[in-house]
PDB file of C-alpha atoms in Angstrom:
ATOM      1  CA  GLY A  13     -20.709  20.896 -12.357  1.00  0.00           C
ATOM      2  CA  SER A  14     -19.982  16.826 -14.396  1.00  0.00           C
ATOM      3  CA  PHE A  15     -16.172  16.237 -12.530  1.00  0.00           C
ATOM      4  CA  ALA A  16     -13.876  13.417 -13.465  1.00  0.00           C
ATOM      5  CA  LEU A  17     -10.897  12.120 -11.912  1.00  0.00           C
ATOM      6  CA  HIS A  18      -7.781  11.288 -15.044  1.00  0.00           C
ATOM      7  CA  TYR A  19      -4.709   9.448 -14.988  1.00  0.00           C
ATOM      8  CA  LEU A  20      -2.494  10.932 -18.291  1.00  0.00           C
ATOM      9  CA  ARG A  21       0.594   9.453 -20.114  1.00  0.00           C
ATOM     10  CA  ASP A  22       1.485   9.630 -23.678  1.00  0.00           C
ATOM     11  CA  LYS A  23       3.770   7.591 -25.553  1.00  0.00           C
ATOM     12  CA  ASP A  24       6.833   9.321 -24.902  1.00  0.00           C
ATOM     13  CA  GLN A  25       5.929   8.201 -20.944  1.00  0.00           C
ATOM     14  CA  ARG A  26       5.524  11.599 -19.666  1.00  0.00           C
ATOM     15  CA  GLU A  27       2.861  11.077 -16.937  1.00  0.00           C
ATOM     16  CA  VAL A  28       1.140  12.608 -14.686  1.00  0.00           C
ATOM     17  CA  ASP A  29      -1.201  11.578 -11.525  1.00  0.00           C
ATOM     18  CA  PHE A  30      -4.284  13.508 -12.041  1.00  0.00           C
ATOM     19  CA  ALA A  31      -6.663  15.699 -14.165  1.00  0.00           C
ATOM     20  CA  VAL A  32      -9.592  17.018 -12.954  1.00  0.00           C
ATOM     21  CA  ILE A  33     -11.766  17.659 -15.701  1.00  0.00           C
ATOM     22  CA  ARG A  34     -14.884  19.780 -15.147  1.00  0.00           C
ATOM     23  CA  ASP A  35     -18.001  19.781 -17.109  1.00  0.00           C
ATOM     24  CA  GLY A  36     -15.311  18.037 -19.890  1.00  0.00           C
ATOM     25  CA  LYS A  37     -12.899  20.045 -19.979  1.00  0.00           C
ATOM     26  CA  PRO A  38      -9.095  20.214 -17.577  1.00  0.00           C
ATOM     27  CA  CYS A  39      -9.411  22.132 -14.328  1.00  0.00           C
ATOM     28  CA  MET A  40      -6.426  20.697 -12.562  1.00  0.00           C
ATOM     29  CA  LEU A  41      -4.118  18.739 -12.888  1.00  0.00           C
ATOM     30  CA  VAL A  42      -1.582  17.280  -9.761  1.00  0.00           C
ATOM     31  CA  GLU A  43       1.913  15.403  -9.835  1.00  0.00           C
ATOM     32  CA  VAL A  44       2.707  13.981  -6.402  1.00  0.00           C
ATOM     33  CA  LYS A  45       5.695  13.100  -4.991  1.00  0.00           C
ATOM     34  CA  LYS A  46       6.798  12.273  -1.126  1.00  0.00           C
ATOM     35  CA  GLY A  47      10.633  14.907  -0.974  1.00  0.00           C
ATOM     36  CA  ASP A  48      11.032  18.016  -2.384  1.00  0.00           C
ATOM     37  CA  GLU A  49      11.695  17.799  -5.742  1.00  0.00           C
ATOM     38  CA  PRO A  50      12.118  19.900  -9.103  1.00  0.00           C
ATOM     39  CA  VAL A  51       8.670  20.422 -10.738  1.00  0.00           C
ATOM     40  CA  ALA A  52       8.682  17.391 -12.629  1.00  0.00           C
ATOM     41  CA  PRO A  53       9.019  18.186 -16.887  1.00  0.00           C
ATOM     42  CA  ALA A  54       5.564  17.003 -17.996  1.00  0.00           C
ATOM     43  CA  LEU A  55       3.156  18.907 -15.552  1.00  0.00           C
ATOM     44  CA  PRO A  56       4.356  21.867 -17.612  1.00  0.00           C
ATOM     45  CA  TYR A  57       3.989  19.874 -20.675  1.00  0.00           C
ATOM     46  CA  PHE A  58       1.272  18.656 -19.949  1.00  0.00           C
ATOM     47  CA  GLN A  59      -0.608  21.757 -18.495  1.00  0.00           C
ATOM     48  CA  ARG A  60       0.191  23.352 -21.818  1.00  0.00           C
ATOM     49  CA  ALA A  61      -1.347  20.802 -24.163  1.00  0.00           C
ATOM     50  CA  THR A  62      -4.439  20.001 -22.364  1.00  0.00           C
ATOM     51  CA  GLY A  63      -5.205  24.045 -21.477  1.00  0.00           C
ATOM     52  CA  ALA A  64      -5.306  23.505 -17.575  1.00  0.00           C
ATOM     53  CA  PRO A  65      -5.342  26.446 -16.184  1.00  0.00           C
ATOM     54  CA  HIS A  66      -4.545  25.096 -13.042  1.00  0.00           C
ATOM     55  CA  ALA A  67      -1.239  22.650 -12.713  1.00  0.00           C
ATOM     56  CA  PHE A  68       0.180  21.678  -8.521  1.00  0.00           C
ATOM     57  CA  GLN A  69       3.120  19.125  -7.817  1.00  0.00           C
ATOM     58  CA  ILE A  70       2.304  18.492  -4.219  1.00  0.00           C
ATOM     59  CA  SER A  71       4.898  17.447  -1.091  1.00  0.00           C
ATOM     60  CA  THR A  72       2.814  14.341   1.062  1.00  0.00           C
ATOM     61  CA  ASP A  73       6.225  14.794   3.206  1.00  0.00           C
ATOM     62  CA  ALA A  74       6.390  18.552   3.142  1.00  0.00           C
ATOM     63  CA  PRO A  75       4.244  20.829   5.978  1.00  0.00           C
ATOM     64  CA  TYR A  76       1.305  22.987   5.559  1.00  0.00           C
ATOM     65  CA  ARG A  77       1.750  26.952   4.238  1.00  0.00           C
ATOM     66  CA  ASP A  78      -0.612  29.501   3.365  1.00  0.00           C
ATOM     67  CA  LEU A  79      -0.228  29.534  -0.159  1.00  0.00           C
ATOM     68  CA  ASP A  80      -3.667  30.120  -2.989  1.00  0.00           C
ATOM     69  CA  GLY A  81      -1.933  28.267  -5.295  1.00  0.00           C
ATOM     70  CA  PHE A  82      -4.781  28.696  -7.402  1.00  0.00           C
ATOM     71  CA  HIS A  83      -3.989  32.231  -7.681  1.00  0.00           C
ATOM     72  CA  GLU A  84      -0.980  30.690 -10.459  1.00  0.00           C
ATOM     73  CA  ARG A  85      -1.296  30.070 -13.667  1.00  0.00           C
ATOM     74  CA  ALA A  86       2.230  28.385 -14.025  1.00  0.00           C
ATOM     75  CA  PRO A  87       2.809  25.326 -12.294  1.00  0.00           C
ATOM     76  CA  VAL A  88       3.491  25.837  -8.703  1.00  0.00           C
ATOM     77  CA  LYS A  89       4.999  23.589  -5.475  1.00  0.00           C
ATOM     78  CA  LEU A  90       2.386  23.008  -3.054  1.00  0.00           C
ATOM     79  CA  PRO A  91       2.348  20.446   0.291  1.00  0.00           C
ATOM     80  CA  ALA A  92      -0.368  17.925  -0.174  1.00  0.00           C
ATOM     81  CA  VAL A  93      -1.398  19.366   2.932  1.00  0.00           C
ATOM     82  CA  THR A  94      -2.087  23.024   2.148  1.00  0.00           C
ATOM     83  CA  LEU A  95      -3.595  22.229  -1.685  1.00  0.00           C
ATOM     84  CA  LEU A  96      -6.279  19.894   0.344  1.00  0.00           C
ATOM     85  CA  SER A  97      -7.180  22.544   2.433  1.00  0.00           C
ATOM     86  CA  GLN A  98      -8.404  24.953  -0.413  1.00  0.00           C
ATOM     87  CA  PHE A  99     -10.863  22.516  -1.004  1.00  0.00           C
ATOM     88  CA  LEU A 100     -13.088  23.204   1.987  1.00  0.00           C
TER      89      LEU A 100
END
């Protein structure tokens, strides 16, 4: 497929760090945090607005956990290493 990577921000200053576009349609949103924070309100907002089937808030400090976030449709908090390991 054809992929693109974007950043989302609206006029109300809501933002998401990464929007992965596949064949012209949003397929995944990713918000990056250092620690274990509550899900950023912009993540579910942009998931609803774009129709992206997957939305992740990843933590760069969290250790690996054996989870498959791609089975969830609501925003999911995951360690960054867990999400990245699922791309292999």
